[in-house]
PDB file of C-alpha atoms in Angstrom:
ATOM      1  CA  UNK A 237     -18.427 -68.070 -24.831  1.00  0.00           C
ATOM      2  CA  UNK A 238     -21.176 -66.712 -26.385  1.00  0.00           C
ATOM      3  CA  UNK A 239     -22.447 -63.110 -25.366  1.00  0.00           C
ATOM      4  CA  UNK A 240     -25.426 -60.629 -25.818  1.00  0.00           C
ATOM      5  CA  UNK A 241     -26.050 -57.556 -25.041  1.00  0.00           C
ATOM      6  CA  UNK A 242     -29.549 -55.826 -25.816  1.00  0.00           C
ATOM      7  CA  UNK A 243     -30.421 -51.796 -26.097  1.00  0.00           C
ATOM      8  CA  UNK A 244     -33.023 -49.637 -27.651  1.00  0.00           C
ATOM      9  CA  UNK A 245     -35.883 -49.890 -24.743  1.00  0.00           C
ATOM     10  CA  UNK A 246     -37.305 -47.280 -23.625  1.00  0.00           C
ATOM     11  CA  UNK A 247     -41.077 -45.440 -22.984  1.00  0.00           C
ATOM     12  CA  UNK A 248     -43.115 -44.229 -25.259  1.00  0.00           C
ATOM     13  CA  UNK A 249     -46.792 -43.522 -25.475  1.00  0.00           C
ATOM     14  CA  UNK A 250     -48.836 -46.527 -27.148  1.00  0.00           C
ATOM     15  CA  UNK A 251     -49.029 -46.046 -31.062  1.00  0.00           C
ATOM     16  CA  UNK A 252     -45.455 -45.350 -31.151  1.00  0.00           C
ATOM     17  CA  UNK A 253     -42.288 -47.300 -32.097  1.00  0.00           C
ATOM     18  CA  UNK A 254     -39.118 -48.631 -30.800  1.00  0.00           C
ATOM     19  CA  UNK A 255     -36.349 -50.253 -32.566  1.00  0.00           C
ATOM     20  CA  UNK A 256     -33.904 -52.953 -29.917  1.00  0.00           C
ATOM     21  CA  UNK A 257     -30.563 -54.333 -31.370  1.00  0.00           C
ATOM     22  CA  UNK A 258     -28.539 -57.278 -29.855  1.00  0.00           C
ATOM     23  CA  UNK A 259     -25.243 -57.515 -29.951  1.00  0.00           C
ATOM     24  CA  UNK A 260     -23.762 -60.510 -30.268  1.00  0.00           C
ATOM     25  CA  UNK A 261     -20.342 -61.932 -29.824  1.00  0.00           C
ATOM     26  CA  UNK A 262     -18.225 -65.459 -29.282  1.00  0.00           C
ATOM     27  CA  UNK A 263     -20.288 -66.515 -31.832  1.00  0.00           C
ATOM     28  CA  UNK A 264     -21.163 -67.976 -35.550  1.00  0.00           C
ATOM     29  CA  UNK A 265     -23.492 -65.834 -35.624  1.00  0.00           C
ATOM     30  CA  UNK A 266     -24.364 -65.583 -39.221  1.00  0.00           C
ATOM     31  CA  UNK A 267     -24.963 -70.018 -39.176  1.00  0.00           C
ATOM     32  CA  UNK A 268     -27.260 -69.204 -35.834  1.00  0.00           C
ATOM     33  CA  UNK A 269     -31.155 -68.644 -35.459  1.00  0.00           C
ATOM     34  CA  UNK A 270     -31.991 -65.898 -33.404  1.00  0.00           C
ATOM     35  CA  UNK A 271     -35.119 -64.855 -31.267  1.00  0.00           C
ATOM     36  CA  UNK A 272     -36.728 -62.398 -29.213  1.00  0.00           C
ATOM     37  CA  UNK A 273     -38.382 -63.266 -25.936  1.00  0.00           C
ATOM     38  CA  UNK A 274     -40.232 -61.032 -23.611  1.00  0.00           C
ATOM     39  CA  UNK A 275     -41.577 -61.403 -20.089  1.00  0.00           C
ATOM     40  CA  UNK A 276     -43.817 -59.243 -18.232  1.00  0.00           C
ATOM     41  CA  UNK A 277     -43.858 -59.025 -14.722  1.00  0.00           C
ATOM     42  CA  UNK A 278     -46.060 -62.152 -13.260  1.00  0.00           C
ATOM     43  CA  UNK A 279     -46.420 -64.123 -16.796  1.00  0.00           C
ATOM     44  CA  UNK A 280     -44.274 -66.448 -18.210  1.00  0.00           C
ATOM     45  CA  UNK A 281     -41.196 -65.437 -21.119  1.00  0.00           C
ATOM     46  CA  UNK A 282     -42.712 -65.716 -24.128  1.00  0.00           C
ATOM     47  CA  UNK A 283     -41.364 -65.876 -27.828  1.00  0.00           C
ATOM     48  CA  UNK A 284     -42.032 -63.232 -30.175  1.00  0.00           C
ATOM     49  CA  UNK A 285     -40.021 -63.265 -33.387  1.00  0.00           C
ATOM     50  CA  UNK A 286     -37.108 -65.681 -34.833  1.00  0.00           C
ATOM     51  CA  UNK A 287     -35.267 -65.464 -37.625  1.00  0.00           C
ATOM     52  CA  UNK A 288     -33.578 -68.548 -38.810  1.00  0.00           C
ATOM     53  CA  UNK A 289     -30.004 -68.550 -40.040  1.00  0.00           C
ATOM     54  CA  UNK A 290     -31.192 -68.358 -43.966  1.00  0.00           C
ATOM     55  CA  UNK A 291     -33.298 -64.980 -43.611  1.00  0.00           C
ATOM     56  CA  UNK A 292     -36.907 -66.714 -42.511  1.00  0.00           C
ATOM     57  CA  UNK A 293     -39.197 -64.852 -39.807  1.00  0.00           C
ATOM     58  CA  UNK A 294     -41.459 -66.236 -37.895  1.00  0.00           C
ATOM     59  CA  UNK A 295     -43.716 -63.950 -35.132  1.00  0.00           C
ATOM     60  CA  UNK A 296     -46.207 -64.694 -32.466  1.00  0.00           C
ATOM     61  CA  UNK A 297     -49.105 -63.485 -33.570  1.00  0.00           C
ATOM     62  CA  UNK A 298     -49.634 -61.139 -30.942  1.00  0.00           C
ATOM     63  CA  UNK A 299     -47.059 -58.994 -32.952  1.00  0.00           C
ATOM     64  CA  UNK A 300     -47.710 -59.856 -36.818  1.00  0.00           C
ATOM     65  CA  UNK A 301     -47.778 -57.118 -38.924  1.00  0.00           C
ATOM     66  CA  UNK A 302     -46.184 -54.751 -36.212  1.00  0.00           C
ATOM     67  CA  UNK A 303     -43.371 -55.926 -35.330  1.00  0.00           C
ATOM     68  CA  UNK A 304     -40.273 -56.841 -37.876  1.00  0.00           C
ATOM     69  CA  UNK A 305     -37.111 -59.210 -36.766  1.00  0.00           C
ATOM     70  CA  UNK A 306     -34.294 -58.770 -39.221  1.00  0.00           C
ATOM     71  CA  UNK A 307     -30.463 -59.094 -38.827  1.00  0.00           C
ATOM     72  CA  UNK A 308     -27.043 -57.394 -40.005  1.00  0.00           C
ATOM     73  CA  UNK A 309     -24.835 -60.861 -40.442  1.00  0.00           C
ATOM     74  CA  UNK A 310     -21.830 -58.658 -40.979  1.00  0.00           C
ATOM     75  CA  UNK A 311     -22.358 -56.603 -37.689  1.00  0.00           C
ATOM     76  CA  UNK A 312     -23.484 -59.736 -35.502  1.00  0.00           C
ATOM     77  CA  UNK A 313     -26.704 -58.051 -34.511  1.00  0.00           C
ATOM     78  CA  UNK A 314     -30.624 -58.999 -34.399  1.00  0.00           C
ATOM     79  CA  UNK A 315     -32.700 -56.510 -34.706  1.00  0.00           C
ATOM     80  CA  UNK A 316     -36.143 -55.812 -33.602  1.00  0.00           C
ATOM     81  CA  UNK A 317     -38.362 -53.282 -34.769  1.00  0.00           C
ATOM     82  CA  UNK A 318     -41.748 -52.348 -33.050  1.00  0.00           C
ATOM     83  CA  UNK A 319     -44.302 -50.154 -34.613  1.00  0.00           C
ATOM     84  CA  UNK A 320     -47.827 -49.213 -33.221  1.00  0.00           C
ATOM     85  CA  UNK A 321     -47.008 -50.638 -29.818  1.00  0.00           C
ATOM     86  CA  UNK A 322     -49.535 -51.415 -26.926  1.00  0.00           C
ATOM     87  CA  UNK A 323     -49.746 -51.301 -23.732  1.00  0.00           C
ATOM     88  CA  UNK A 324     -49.581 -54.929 -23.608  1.00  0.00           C
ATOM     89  CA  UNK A 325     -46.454 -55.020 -25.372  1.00  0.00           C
ATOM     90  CA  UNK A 326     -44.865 -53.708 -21.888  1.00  0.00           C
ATOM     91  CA  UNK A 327     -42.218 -56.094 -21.073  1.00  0.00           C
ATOM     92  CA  UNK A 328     -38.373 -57.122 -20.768  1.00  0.00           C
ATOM     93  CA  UNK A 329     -37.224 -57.905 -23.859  1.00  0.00           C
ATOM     94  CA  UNK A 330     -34.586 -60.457 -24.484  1.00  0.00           C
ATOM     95  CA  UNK A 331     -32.713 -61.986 -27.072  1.00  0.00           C
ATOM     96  CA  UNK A 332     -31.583 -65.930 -27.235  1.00  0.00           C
ATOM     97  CA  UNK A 333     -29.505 -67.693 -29.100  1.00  0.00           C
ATOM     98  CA  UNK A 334     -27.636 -71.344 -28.961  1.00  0.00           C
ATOM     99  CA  UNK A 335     -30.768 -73.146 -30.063  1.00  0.00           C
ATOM    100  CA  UNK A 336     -31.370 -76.769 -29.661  1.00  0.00           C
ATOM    101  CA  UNK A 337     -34.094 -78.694 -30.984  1.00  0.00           C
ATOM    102  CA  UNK A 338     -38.207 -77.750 -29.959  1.00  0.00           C
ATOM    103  CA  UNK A 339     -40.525 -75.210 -30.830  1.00  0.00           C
ATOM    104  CA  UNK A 340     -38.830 -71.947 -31.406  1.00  0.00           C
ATOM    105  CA  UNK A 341     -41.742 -70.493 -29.239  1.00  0.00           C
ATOM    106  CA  UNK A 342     -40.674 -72.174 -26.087  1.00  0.00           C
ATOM    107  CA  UNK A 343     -37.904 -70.425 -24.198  1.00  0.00           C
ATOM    108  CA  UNK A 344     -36.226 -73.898 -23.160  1.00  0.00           C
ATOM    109  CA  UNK A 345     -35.013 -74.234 -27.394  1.00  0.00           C
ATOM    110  CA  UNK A 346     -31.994 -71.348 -26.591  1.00  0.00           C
ATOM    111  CA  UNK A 347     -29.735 -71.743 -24.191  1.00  0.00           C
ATOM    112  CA  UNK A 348     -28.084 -68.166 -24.510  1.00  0.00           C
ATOM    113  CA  UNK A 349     -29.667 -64.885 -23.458  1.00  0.00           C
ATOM    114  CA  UNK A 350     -28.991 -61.472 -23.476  1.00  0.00           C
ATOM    115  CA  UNK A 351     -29.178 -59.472 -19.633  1.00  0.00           C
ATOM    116  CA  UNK A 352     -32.702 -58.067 -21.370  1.00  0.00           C
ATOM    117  CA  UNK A 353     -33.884 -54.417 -22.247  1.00  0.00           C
ATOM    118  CA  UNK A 354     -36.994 -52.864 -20.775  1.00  0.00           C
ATOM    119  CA  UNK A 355     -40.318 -51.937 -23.367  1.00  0.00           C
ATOM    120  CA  UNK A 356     -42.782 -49.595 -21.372  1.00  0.00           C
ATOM    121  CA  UNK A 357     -45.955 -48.614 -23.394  1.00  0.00           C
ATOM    122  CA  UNK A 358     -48.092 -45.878 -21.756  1.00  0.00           C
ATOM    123  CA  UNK A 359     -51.948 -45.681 -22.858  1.00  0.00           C
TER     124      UNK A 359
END
């Protein structure tokens, strides 16, 4: 069974940067796509990065050109690096896995997810 475990949330003050890692395990992970969701509190999960299993990226565009998703096939783990964040980056973050066909985007493509890792950007 496939598991993942998120870390590297935290606060900082807006204009700063944050780097989360997921962990994965049971898993092919270097044949997978992997993603990065995040939901704030009242609004919907929404995607923010993938990286397909052959090295493409993909963002929201919310994030492009501050945030980069890259991965370490040999140690299982996405990464997610966040630089000049915003308040309205404030979120849970979440990684997903186990993707079935549909818009990356859309949180009903993965049907794995991590327990999530907290963002909080102070202005």
């Amino acid at each position: 069974q496939v598991q993942l475990v998120e870390s590297g949330g935290g606060s900082v003050q807006a204009g700063g940067s944050l780097r989360l890692s997921c962990a994965v395990s049971g898993y092919t992970f270097s044949s997978r796509d992997m993603a990065w969701f995040r939901q704030a509190p009242g609004e919907e999960r929404e995607g923010v990065a993938v990286i397909l299993a052959g090295g493409y990226a993909d963002y929201a565009d919310s994030v492009s050109g501050r945030f980069t998703i890259s991965r370490d096939n040999a140690k299982s783990t996405v990464y997610l690096q966040m630089n000049n964040l915003k308040p309205e980056d404030t979120a849970m973050y979440y990684c997903a896995t186990n993707r079935v066909p549909g818009s990356w985007s859309v949180p009903l493509s993965f049907r794995s997810w991590g327990q999530g890792t907290q963002v909080t950007v102070s202005s």
